[in-house]
């Protein structure tokens, strides 16, 4: 009897172990990618935490870039420019073997666009999430003027030295994550920093040979009041982006619905078919 019980326990343990291994294997995708994630204005790397966790759990590599003068970075605002931002991203990408899926949110769209112009050979796909997509010769400041329905502009104030831009604190979560949990809203408030102003005036120069050669995808944010869906459509059309997805969120989908974002990025990664 004792041997029978031991045999049954051993069999049960073996089945459990096999099931556990099977579950782990099911979580790992066949062709993992390297994602490079670039945050937007008034935000920092923390916004990607949940998305990064989900992507890496599926076997992908994830590099989250902290732009100068954001998060814990101490670069003074007067030393920051769009080129400084893009150089930081290029530095991160240069440490990766093979190509990457480069993802930019909001102002980060300007940054990843600049990066794609400089190193198109390193990018398998360029992904914009509720992001600005400039045409050649445009600055972020000029581009944003094309979105008269945005609620952001009236809530901005410039520092006396004109080096930074602030969002009115009582409007911050309403603008960026009005559909998020209280915990997510608290994160946005706790990690807030004034935004360097100089990059808003920096123009991009784009060529068909470089930027034009990179495949592009856009993920629309349907409840966005910072970069409105209608304006997103205009930028998508101007850039000739054919592959468009959507998430039913405000301006910060990675905080409001991180799983929806990671699922789309995983899908885009598998469609890209780049194995690192």
PDB file of C-alpha atoms in Angstrom:
ATOM      1  CA  UNK A   1       0.000   0.000   0.000  1.00  0.00           C
ATOM      2  CA  UNK A   2       2.811   2.353   0.953  1.00  0.00           C
ATOM      3  CA  UNK A   3       4.565   1.688  -2.361  1.00  0.00           C
ATOM      4  CA  UNK A   4       1.329   2.347  -4.225  1.00  0.00           C
ATOM      5  CA  UNK A   5       0.862   5.713  -2.508  1.00  0.00           C
ATOM      6  CA  UNK A   6       4.466   6.674  -3.195  1.00  0.00           C
ATOM      7  CA  UNK A   7       4.084   5.671  -6.826  1.00  0.00           C
ATOM      8  CA  UNK A   8       0.945   7.774  -7.173  1.00  0.00           C
ATOM      9  CA  UNK A   9       2.632  10.765  -5.542  1.00  0.00           C
ATOM     10  CA  UNK A  10       5.642  10.404  -7.827  1.00  0.00           C
ATOM     11  CA  UNK A  11       3.407  10.214 -10.873  1.00  0.00           C
ATOM     12  CA  UNK A  12       1.444  13.263  -9.763  1.00  0.00           C
ATOM     13  CA  UNK A  13       4.664  15.215  -9.198  1.00  0.00           C
ATOM     14  CA  UNK A  14       5.946  14.247 -12.639  1.00  0.00           C
ATOM     15  CA  UNK A  15       2.717  15.350 -14.316  1.00  0.00           C
ATOM     16  CA  UNK A  16       2.806  18.626 -12.379  1.00  0.00           C
ATOM     17  CA  UNK A  17       6.414  19.256 -13.404  1.00  0.00           C
ATOM     18  CA  UNK A  18       5.635  18.545 -17.050  1.00  0.00           C
ATOM     19  CA  UNK A  19       2.614  20.861 -16.946  1.00  0.00           C
ATOM     20  CA  UNK A  20       4.721  23.580 -15.346  1.00  0.00           C
ATOM     21  CA  UNK A  21       7.398  23.271 -18.013  1.00  0.00           C
ATOM     22  CA  UNK A  22       4.748  23.298 -20.708  1.00  0.00           C
ATOM     23  CA  UNK A  23       3.260  26.513 -19.314  1.00  0.00           C
ATOM     24  CA  UNK A  24       6.681  28.175 -19.217  1.00  0.00           C
ATOM     25  CA  UNK A  25       7.378  27.098 -22.795  1.00  0.00           C
ATOM     26  CA  UNK A  26       3.997  28.411 -23.917  1.00  0.00           C
ATOM     27  CA  UNK A  27       4.904  31.849 -22.555  1.00  0.00           C
ATOM     28  CA  UNK A  28       8.012  32.097 -24.735  1.00  0.00           C
ATOM     29  CA  UNK A  29       7.406  33.207 -28.313  1.00  0.00           C
ATOM     30  CA  UNK A  30       9.097  31.496 -31.240  1.00  0.00           C
ATOM     31  CA  UNK A  31      10.972  34.520 -32.589  1.00  0.00           C
ATOM     32  CA  UNK A  32      11.928  36.925 -29.794  1.00  0.00           C
ATOM     33  CA  UNK A  33      12.871  40.513 -30.591  1.00  0.00           C
ATOM     34  CA  UNK A  34      14.693  43.375 -28.965  1.00  0.00           C
ATOM     35  CA  UNK A  35      12.451  46.337 -28.194  1.00  0.00           C
ATOM     36  CA  UNK A  36      13.855  49.786 -27.463  1.00  0.00           C
ATOM     37  CA  UNK A  37      11.281  51.925 -25.646  1.00  0.00           C
ATOM     38  CA  UNK A  38      11.422  55.730 -25.590  1.00  0.00           C
ATOM     39  CA  UNK A  39       9.194  57.742 -23.252  1.00  0.00           C
ATOM     40  CA  UNK A  40       7.634  61.110 -23.963  1.00  0.00           C
ATOM     41  CA  UNK A  41       7.621  64.568 -22.400  1.00  0.00           C
ATOM     42  CA  UNK A  42       7.007  65.029 -18.660  1.00  0.00           C
ATOM     43  CA  UNK A  43       7.521  61.291 -18.212  1.00  0.00           C
ATOM     44  CA  UNK A  44      10.384  58.871 -17.599  1.00  0.00           C
ATOM     45  CA  UNK A  45      11.349  55.173 -17.922  1.00  0.00           C
ATOM     46  CA  UNK A  46       8.991  54.085 -15.127  1.00  0.00           C
ATOM     47  CA  UNK A  47       6.034  54.348 -17.521  1.00  0.00           C
ATOM     48  CA  UNK A  48       7.259  51.256 -19.379  1.00  0.00           C
ATOM     49  CA  UNK A  49       7.698  48.997 -16.317  1.00  0.00           C
ATOM     50  CA  UNK A  50       4.608  46.827 -16.823  1.00  0.00           C
ATOM     51  CA  UNK A  51       5.066  46.591 -20.595  1.00  0.00           C
ATOM     52  CA  UNK A  52       8.724  45.666 -20.177  1.00  0.00           C
ATOM     53  CA  UNK A  53       7.842  42.944 -17.688  1.00  0.00           C
ATOM     54  CA  UNK A  54       5.305  41.437 -20.057  1.00  0.00           C
ATOM     55  CA  UNK A  55       7.597  41.550 -23.096  1.00  0.00           C
ATOM     56  CA  UNK A  56      10.542  40.000 -21.268  1.00  0.00           C
ATOM     57  CA  UNK A  57       8.341  37.256 -19.815  1.00  0.00           C
ATOM     58  CA  UNK A  58       7.775  36.127 -23.402  1.00  0.00           C
ATOM     59  CA  UNK A  59      11.507  35.846 -24.059  1.00  0.00           C
ATOM     60  CA  UNK A  60      12.113  39.246 -25.646  1.00  0.00           C
ATOM     61  CA  UNK A  61      14.875  41.674 -24.772  1.00  0.00           C
ATOM     62  CA  UNK A  62      13.819  45.169 -23.744  1.00  0.00           C
ATOM     63  CA  UNK A  63      15.908  48.327 -23.492  1.00  0.00           C
ATOM     64  CA  UNK A  64      14.229  51.318 -21.857  1.00  0.00           C
ATOM     65  CA  UNK A  65      15.966  54.608 -22.626  1.00  0.00           C
ATOM     66  CA  UNK A  66      16.055  57.410 -20.077  1.00  0.00           C
ATOM     67  CA  UNK A  67      16.214  60.635 -22.057  1.00  0.00           C
ATOM     68  CA  UNK A  68      18.578  63.326 -20.749  1.00  0.00           C
ATOM     69  CA  UNK A  69      16.982  65.663 -18.166  1.00  0.00           C
ATOM     70  CA  UNK A  70      14.247  63.117 -17.424  1.00  0.00           C
ATOM     71  CA  UNK A  71      13.787  60.673 -14.587  1.00  0.00           C
ATOM     72  CA  UNK A  72      16.961  60.513 -12.515  1.00  0.00           C
ATOM     73  CA  UNK A  73      19.168  62.031 -15.225  1.00  0.00           C
ATOM     74  CA  UNK A  74      20.817  65.274 -14.101  1.00  0.00           C
ATOM     75  CA  UNK A  75      21.571  66.863 -17.482  1.00  0.00           C
ATOM     76  CA  UNK A  76      20.751  70.604 -17.263  1.00  0.00           C
ATOM     77  CA  UNK A  77      17.876  71.754 -19.462  1.00  0.00           C
ATOM     78  CA  UNK A  78      20.079  74.172 -21.406  1.00  0.00           C
ATOM     79  CA  UNK A  79      22.253  71.267 -22.598  1.00  0.00           C
ATOM     80  CA  UNK A  80      19.371  69.283 -24.061  1.00  0.00           C
ATOM     81  CA  UNK A  81      18.335  69.153 -27.716  1.00  0.00           C
ATOM     82  CA  UNK A  82      16.600  66.734 -30.058  1.00  0.00           C
ATOM     83  CA  UNK A  83      20.026  65.555 -31.228  1.00  0.00           C
ATOM     84  CA  UNK A  84      21.079  64.919 -27.631  1.00  0.00           C
ATOM     85  CA  UNK A  85      17.958  62.803 -27.171  1.00  0.00           C
ATOM     86  CA  UNK A  86      18.487  60.831 -30.368  1.00  0.00           C
ATOM     87  CA  UNK A  87      22.176  60.287 -29.612  1.00  0.00           C
ATOM     88  CA  UNK A  88      21.205  58.729 -26.277  1.00  0.00           C
ATOM     89  CA  UNK A  89      18.879  56.307 -28.056  1.00  0.00           C
ATOM     90  CA  UNK A  90      21.491  55.522 -30.707  1.00  0.00           C
ATOM     91  CA  UNK A  91      23.996  54.758 -27.959  1.00  0.00           C
ATOM     92  CA  UNK A  92      21.565  52.242 -26.459  1.00  0.00           C
ATOM     93  CA  UNK A  93      20.823  50.630 -29.828  1.00  0.00           C
ATOM     94  CA  UNK A  94      24.532  50.356 -30.675  1.00  0.00           C
ATOM     95  CA  UNK A  95      24.925  47.896 -27.801  1.00  0.00           C
ATOM     96  CA  UNK A  96      22.361  45.520 -29.316  1.00  0.00           C
ATOM     97  CA  UNK A  97      23.344  42.816 -31.781  1.00  0.00           C
ATOM     98  CA  UNK A  98      21.112  42.938 -34.833  1.00  0.00           C
ATOM     99  CA  UNK A  99      18.077  45.093 -35.467  1.00  0.00           C
ATOM    100  CA  UNK A 100      15.580  46.461 -32.951  1.00  0.00           C
ATOM    101  CA  UNK A 101      11.921  47.397 -32.839  1.00  0.00           C
ATOM    102  CA  UNK A 102      12.071  51.062 -31.870  1.00  0.00           C
ATOM    103  CA  UNK A 103       9.048  52.409 -29.990  1.00  0.00           C
ATOM    104  CA  UNK A 104       8.326  56.058 -29.224  1.00  0.00           C
ATOM    105  CA  UNK A 105       5.506  57.692 -27.282  1.00  0.00           C
ATOM    106  CA  UNK A 106       4.311  61.301 -27.584  1.00  0.00           C
ATOM    107  CA  UNK A 107       7.366  63.589 -27.859  1.00  0.00           C
ATOM    108  CA  UNK A 108       9.365  60.367 -28.136  1.00  0.00           C
ATOM    109  CA  UNK A 109       7.956  60.116 -31.648  1.00  0.00           C
ATOM    110  CA  UNK A 110      10.176  63.036 -32.634  1.00  0.00           C
ATOM    111  CA  UNK A 111      13.151  61.263 -31.093  1.00  0.00           C
ATOM    112  CA  UNK A 112      12.638  57.888 -32.763  1.00  0.00           C
ATOM    113  CA  UNK A 113      12.026  59.636 -36.086  1.00  0.00           C
ATOM    114  CA  UNK A 114      15.395  61.360 -35.776  1.00  0.00           C
ATOM    115  CA  UNK A 115      17.030  58.063 -34.829  1.00  0.00           C
ATOM    116  CA  UNK A 116      15.494  56.288 -37.832  1.00  0.00           C
ATOM    117  CA  UNK A 117      16.968  58.923 -40.126  1.00  0.00           C
ATOM    118  CA  UNK A 118      20.421  58.428 -38.620  1.00  0.00           C
ATOM    119  CA  UNK A 119      20.590  54.615 -38.315  1.00  0.00           C
ATOM    120  CA  UNK A 120      17.840  53.071 -40.465  1.00  0.00           C
ATOM    121  CA  UNK A 121      19.862  49.885 -40.893  1.00  0.00           C
ATOM    122  CA  UNK A 122      19.455  49.088 -37.182  1.00  0.00           C
ATOM    123  CA  UNK A 123      15.661  49.363 -37.070  1.00  0.00           C
ATOM    124  CA  UNK A 124      13.397  46.536 -38.181  1.00  0.00           C
ATOM    125  CA  UNK A 125      10.238  48.476 -37.429  1.00  0.00           C
ATOM    126  CA  UNK A 126       9.386  51.896 -36.052  1.00  0.00           C
ATOM    127  CA  UNK A 127       6.373  52.005 -33.721  1.00  0.00           C
ATOM    128  CA  UNK A 128       4.597  55.212 -32.719  1.00  0.00           C
ATOM    129  CA  UNK A 129       2.234  55.094 -29.723  1.00  0.00           C
ATOM    130  CA  UNK A 130       0.061  58.211 -29.440  1.00  0.00           C
ATOM    131  CA  UNK A 131       3.125  59.988 -30.781  1.00  0.00           C
ATOM    132  CA  UNK A 132       4.161  62.932 -32.904  1.00  0.00           C
ATOM    133  CA  UNK A 133       5.260  61.997 -36.427  1.00  0.00           C
ATOM    134  CA  UNK A 134       6.979  64.942 -38.110  1.00  0.00           C
ATOM    135  CA  UNK A 135       7.636  65.545 -41.764  1.00  0.00           C
ATOM    136  CA  UNK A 136      10.989  66.884 -42.882  1.00  0.00           C
ATOM    137  CA  UNK A 137      11.643  70.432 -41.687  1.00  0.00           C
ATOM    138  CA  UNK A 138       9.145  70.333 -38.824  1.00  0.00           C
ATOM    139  CA  UNK A 139       9.768  70.933 -35.143  1.00  0.00           C
ATOM    140  CA  UNK A 140       7.610  69.598 -32.344  1.00  0.00           C
ATOM    141  CA  UNK A 141       6.376  73.093 -31.570  1.00  0.00           C
ATOM    142  CA  UNK A 142       5.282  73.658 -35.162  1.00  0.00           C
ATOM    143  CA  UNK A 143       3.753  70.217 -35.478  1.00  0.00           C
ATOM    144  CA  UNK A 144       1.690  70.538 -32.304  1.00  0.00           C
ATOM    145  CA  UNK A 145       0.107  73.740 -33.623  1.00  0.00           C
ATOM    146  CA  UNK A 146      -1.756  71.559 -36.107  1.00  0.00           C
ATOM    147  CA  UNK A 147      -3.832  70.033 -33.305  1.00  0.00           C
ATOM    148  CA  UNK A 148      -6.225  72.820 -32.223  1.00  0.00           C
ATOM    149  CA  UNK A 149      -8.389  70.382 -30.248  1.00  0.00           C
ATOM    150  CA  UNK A 150      -5.548  69.381 -27.922  1.00  0.00           C
ATOM    151  CA  UNK A 151      -6.188  70.310 -24.292  1.00  0.00           C
ATOM    152  CA  UNK A 152      -2.488  70.541 -23.428  1.00  0.00           C
ATOM    153  CA  UNK A 153      -1.504  73.982 -24.727  1.00  0.00           C
ATOM    154  CA  UNK A 154      -3.615  76.117 -22.361  1.00  0.00           C
ATOM    155  CA  UNK A 155      -2.228  74.180 -19.383  1.00  0.00           C
ATOM    156  CA  UNK A 156       1.424  74.955 -20.147  1.00  0.00           C
ATOM    157  CA  UNK A 157       3.618  77.651 -18.656  1.00  0.00           C
ATOM    158  CA  UNK A 158       7.205  78.562 -19.498  1.00  0.00           C
ATOM    159  CA  UNK A 159       9.906  79.212 -16.935  1.00  0.00           C
ATOM    160  CA  UNK A 160      11.308  82.735 -16.623  1.00  0.00           C
ATOM    161  CA  UNK A 161      14.529  81.659 -18.339  1.00  0.00           C
ATOM    162  CA  UNK A 162      12.455  79.982 -21.088  1.00  0.00           C
ATOM    163  CA  UNK A 163      14.387  76.728 -20.644  1.00  0.00           C
ATOM    164  CA  UNK A 164      11.564  74.547 -19.324  1.00  0.00           C
ATOM    165  CA  UNK A 165       7.849  74.009 -19.747  1.00  0.00           C
ATOM    166  CA  UNK A 166       5.508  73.089 -16.904  1.00  0.00           C
ATOM    167  CA  UNK A 167       2.070  71.491 -16.914  1.00  0.00           C
ATOM    168  CA  UNK A 168      -0.368  72.819 -14.324  1.00  0.00           C
ATOM    169  CA  UNK A 169      -0.260  70.224 -11.560  1.00  0.00           C
ATOM    170  CA  UNK A 170      -4.010  70.095 -11.049  1.00  0.00           C
ATOM    171  CA  UNK A 171      -4.418  69.189 -14.733  1.00  0.00           C
ATOM    172  CA  UNK A 172      -1.584  66.675 -15.048  1.00  0.00           C
ATOM    173  CA  UNK A 173      -3.439  63.410 -14.506  1.00  0.00           C
ATOM    174  CA  UNK A 174      -6.533  64.691 -16.318  1.00  0.00           C
ATOM    175  CA  UNK A 175      -4.412  65.281 -19.407  1.00  0.00           C
ATOM    176  CA  UNK A 176      -2.139  62.262 -19.315  1.00  0.00           C
ATOM    177  CA  UNK A 177      -4.048  59.452 -17.624  1.00  0.00           C
ATOM    178  CA  UNK A 178      -7.636  60.344 -16.832  1.00  0.00           C
ATOM    179  CA  UNK A 179      -8.629  56.689 -17.352  1.00  0.00           C
ATOM    180  CA  UNK A 180      -5.947  55.221 -15.091  1.00  0.00           C
ATOM    181  CA  UNK A 181      -6.038  53.797 -11.593  1.00  0.00           C
ATOM    182  CA  UNK A 182      -5.272  56.011  -8.623  1.00  0.00           C
ATOM    183  CA  UNK A 183      -1.955  54.214  -8.289  1.00  0.00           C
ATOM    184  CA  UNK A 184      -1.019  55.082 -11.868  1.00  0.00           C
ATOM    185  CA  UNK A 185      -2.048  58.693 -11.351  1.00  0.00           C
ATOM    186  CA  UNK A 186       0.058  58.869  -8.193  1.00  0.00           C
ATOM    187  CA  UNK A 187       3.046  57.592 -10.192  1.00  0.00           C
ATOM    188  CA  UNK A 188       2.639  60.341 -12.765  1.00  0.00           C
ATOM    189  CA  UNK A 189       2.465  62.992 -10.053  1.00  0.00           C
ATOM    190  CA  UNK A 190       5.386  61.589  -8.046  1.00  0.00           C
ATOM    191  CA  UNK A 191       7.696  61.353 -11.064  1.00  0.00           C
ATOM    192  CA  UNK A 192       6.837  64.698 -12.634  1.00  0.00           C
ATOM    193  CA  UNK A 193       9.629  67.017 -13.805  1.00  0.00           C
ATOM    194  CA  UNK A 194       9.505  70.206 -15.839  1.00  0.00           C
ATOM    195  CA  UNK A 195      10.205  69.534 -19.513  1.00  0.00           C
ATOM    196  CA  UNK A 196      13.239  70.986 -21.358  1.00  0.00           C
ATOM    197  CA  UNK A 197      11.960  73.507 -23.899  1.00  0.00           C
ATOM    198  CA  UNK A 198      14.797  73.642 -26.433  1.00  0.00           C
ATOM    199  CA  UNK A 199      13.935  70.338 -28.189  1.00  0.00           C
ATOM    200  CA  UNK A 200      10.445  71.686 -28.962  1.00  0.00           C
ATOM    201  CA  UNK A 201      12.048  74.101 -31.421  1.00  0.00           C
ATOM    202  CA  UNK A 202      14.495  71.668 -33.047  1.00  0.00           C
ATOM    203  CA  UNK A 203      13.590  70.670 -36.598  1.00  0.00           C
ATOM    204  CA  UNK A 204      14.124  67.255 -38.168  1.00  0.00           C
ATOM    205  CA  UNK A 205      15.562  66.687 -41.620  1.00  0.00           C
ATOM    206  CA  UNK A 206      14.316  63.452 -43.157  1.00  0.00           C
ATOM    207  CA  UNK A 207      15.163  61.630 -46.375  1.00  0.00           C
ATOM    208  CA  UNK A 208      13.408  58.906 -48.319  1.00  0.00           C
ATOM    209  CA  UNK A 209      16.651  56.933 -48.428  1.00  0.00           C
ATOM    210  CA  UNK A 210      16.924  56.736 -44.639  1.00  0.00           C
ATOM    211  CA  UNK A 211      13.756  57.486 -42.677  1.00  0.00           C
ATOM    212  CA  UNK A 212      11.630  56.575 -45.671  1.00  0.00           C
ATOM    213  CA  UNK A 213      13.149  53.102 -45.850  1.00  0.00           C
ATOM    214  CA  UNK A 214      12.047  52.069 -42.342  1.00  0.00           C
ATOM    215  CA  UNK A 215       8.753  50.231 -41.938  1.00  0.00           C
ATOM    216  CA  UNK A 216       6.399  52.133 -39.654  1.00  0.00           C
ATOM    217  CA  UNK A 217       3.440  51.250 -37.443  1.00  0.00           C
ATOM    218  CA  UNK A 218       1.129  53.531 -35.472  1.00  0.00           C
ATOM    219  CA  UNK A 219      -0.873  52.672 -32.347  1.00  0.00           C
ATOM    220  CA  UNK A 220      -3.642  55.237 -31.907  1.00  0.00           C
ATOM    221  CA  UNK A 221      -4.831  56.317 -28.462  1.00  0.00           C
ATOM    222  CA  UNK A 222      -8.553  56.811 -28.915  1.00  0.00           C
ATOM    223  CA  UNK A 223      -9.328  58.814 -25.750  1.00  0.00           C
ATOM    224  CA  UNK A 224      -6.284  61.063 -26.090  1.00  0.00           C
ATOM    225  CA  UNK A 225      -6.799  64.755 -25.342  1.00  0.00           C
ATOM    226  CA  UNK A 226      -3.097  65.639 -25.603  1.00  0.00           C
ATOM    227  CA  UNK A 227      -2.580  64.383 -29.164  1.00  0.00           C
ATOM    228  CA  UNK A 228      -6.119  63.975 -30.399  1.00  0.00           C
ATOM    229  CA  UNK A 229      -7.157  60.967 -32.525  1.00  0.00           C
ATOM    230  CA  UNK A 230      -8.072  63.248 -35.422  1.00  0.00           C
ATOM    231  CA  UNK A 231      -4.605  64.770 -35.430  1.00  0.00           C
ATOM    232  CA  UNK A 232      -3.048  61.332 -35.130  1.00  0.00           C
ATOM    233  CA  UNK A 233      -4.906  60.408 -38.326  1.00  0.00           C
ATOM    234  CA  UNK A 234      -3.470  63.447 -40.111  1.00  0.00           C
ATOM    235  CA  UNK A 235       0.091  62.551 -39.130  1.00  0.00           C
ATOM    236  CA  UNK A 236      -0.438  58.911 -40.094  1.00  0.00           C
ATOM    237  CA  UNK A 237      -1.642  59.981 -43.538  1.00  0.00           C
ATOM    238  CA  UNK A 238       1.176  62.503 -44.015  1.00  0.00           C
ATOM    239  CA  UNK A 239       3.787  59.875 -43.122  1.00  0.00           C
ATOM    240  CA  UNK A 240       2.181  57.245 -45.333  1.00  0.00           C
ATOM    241  CA  UNK A 241       1.850  54.771 -42.464  1.00  0.00           C
ATOM    242  CA  UNK A 242      -0.275  51.832 -43.586  1.00  0.00           C
ATOM    243  CA  UNK A 243      -0.270  49.601 -40.511  1.00  0.00           C
ATOM    244  CA  UNK A 244      -2.430  51.146 -37.781  1.00  0.00           C
ATOM    245  CA  UNK A 245      -3.657  49.667 -34.501  1.00  0.00           C
ATOM    246  CA  UNK A 246      -5.589  51.290 -31.684  1.00  0.00           C
ATOM    247  CA  UNK A 247      -6.064  51.183 -27.928  1.00  0.00           C
ATOM    248  CA  UNK A 248      -9.085  52.691 -26.215  1.00  0.00           C
ATOM    249  CA  UNK A 249      -7.113  54.759 -23.714  1.00  0.00           C
ATOM    250  CA  UNK A 250      -5.983  58.244 -22.832  1.00  0.00           C
ATOM    251  CA  UNK A 251      -2.495  59.553 -23.600  1.00  0.00           C
ATOM    252  CA  UNK A 252      -0.654  57.001 -21.415  1.00  0.00           C
ATOM    253  CA  UNK A 253      -1.828  53.537 -22.514  1.00  0.00           C
ATOM    254  CA  UNK A 254       1.177  51.768 -20.946  1.00  0.00           C
ATOM    255  CA  UNK A 255      -0.102  52.915 -17.545  1.00  0.00           C
ATOM    256  CA  UNK A 256      -3.852  52.601 -18.154  1.00  0.00           C
ATOM    257  CA  UNK A 257      -3.840  49.332 -20.129  1.00  0.00           C
ATOM    258  CA  UNK A 258      -0.282  47.955 -20.205  1.00  0.00           C
ATOM    259  CA  UNK A 259      -1.348  44.472 -21.298  1.00  0.00           C
ATOM    260  CA  UNK A 260      -3.116  45.874 -24.360  1.00  0.00           C
ATOM    261  CA  UNK A 261       0.079  47.701 -25.312  1.00  0.00           C
ATOM    262  CA  UNK A 262       2.376  44.732 -24.774  1.00  0.00           C
ATOM    263  CA  UNK A 263       0.022  42.426 -26.688  1.00  0.00           C
ATOM    264  CA  UNK A 264       0.120  44.777 -29.676  1.00  0.00           C
ATOM    265  CA  UNK A 265       3.901  45.088 -29.489  1.00  0.00           C
ATOM    266  CA  UNK A 266       4.197  41.303 -29.367  1.00  0.00           C
ATOM    267  CA  UNK A 267       1.941  41.028 -32.401  1.00  0.00           C
ATOM    268  CA  UNK A 268       3.968  43.642 -34.254  1.00  0.00           C
ATOM    269  CA  UNK A 269       7.145  41.818 -33.305  1.00  0.00           C
ATOM    270  CA  UNK A 270       5.920  38.527 -34.704  1.00  0.00           C
ATOM    271  CA  UNK A 271       4.773  40.223 -37.900  1.00  0.00           C
ATOM    272  CA  UNK A 272       8.204  41.783 -38.196  1.00  0.00           C
ATOM    273  CA  UNK A 273       9.751  38.336 -38.013  1.00  0.00           C
ATOM    274  CA  UNK A 274      13.130  39.526 -36.806  1.00  0.00           C
ATOM    275  CA  UNK A 275      14.966  37.023 -34.670  1.00  0.00           C
ATOM    276  CA  UNK A 276      17.673  38.404 -32.420  1.00  0.00           C
TER     277      UNK A 276
END
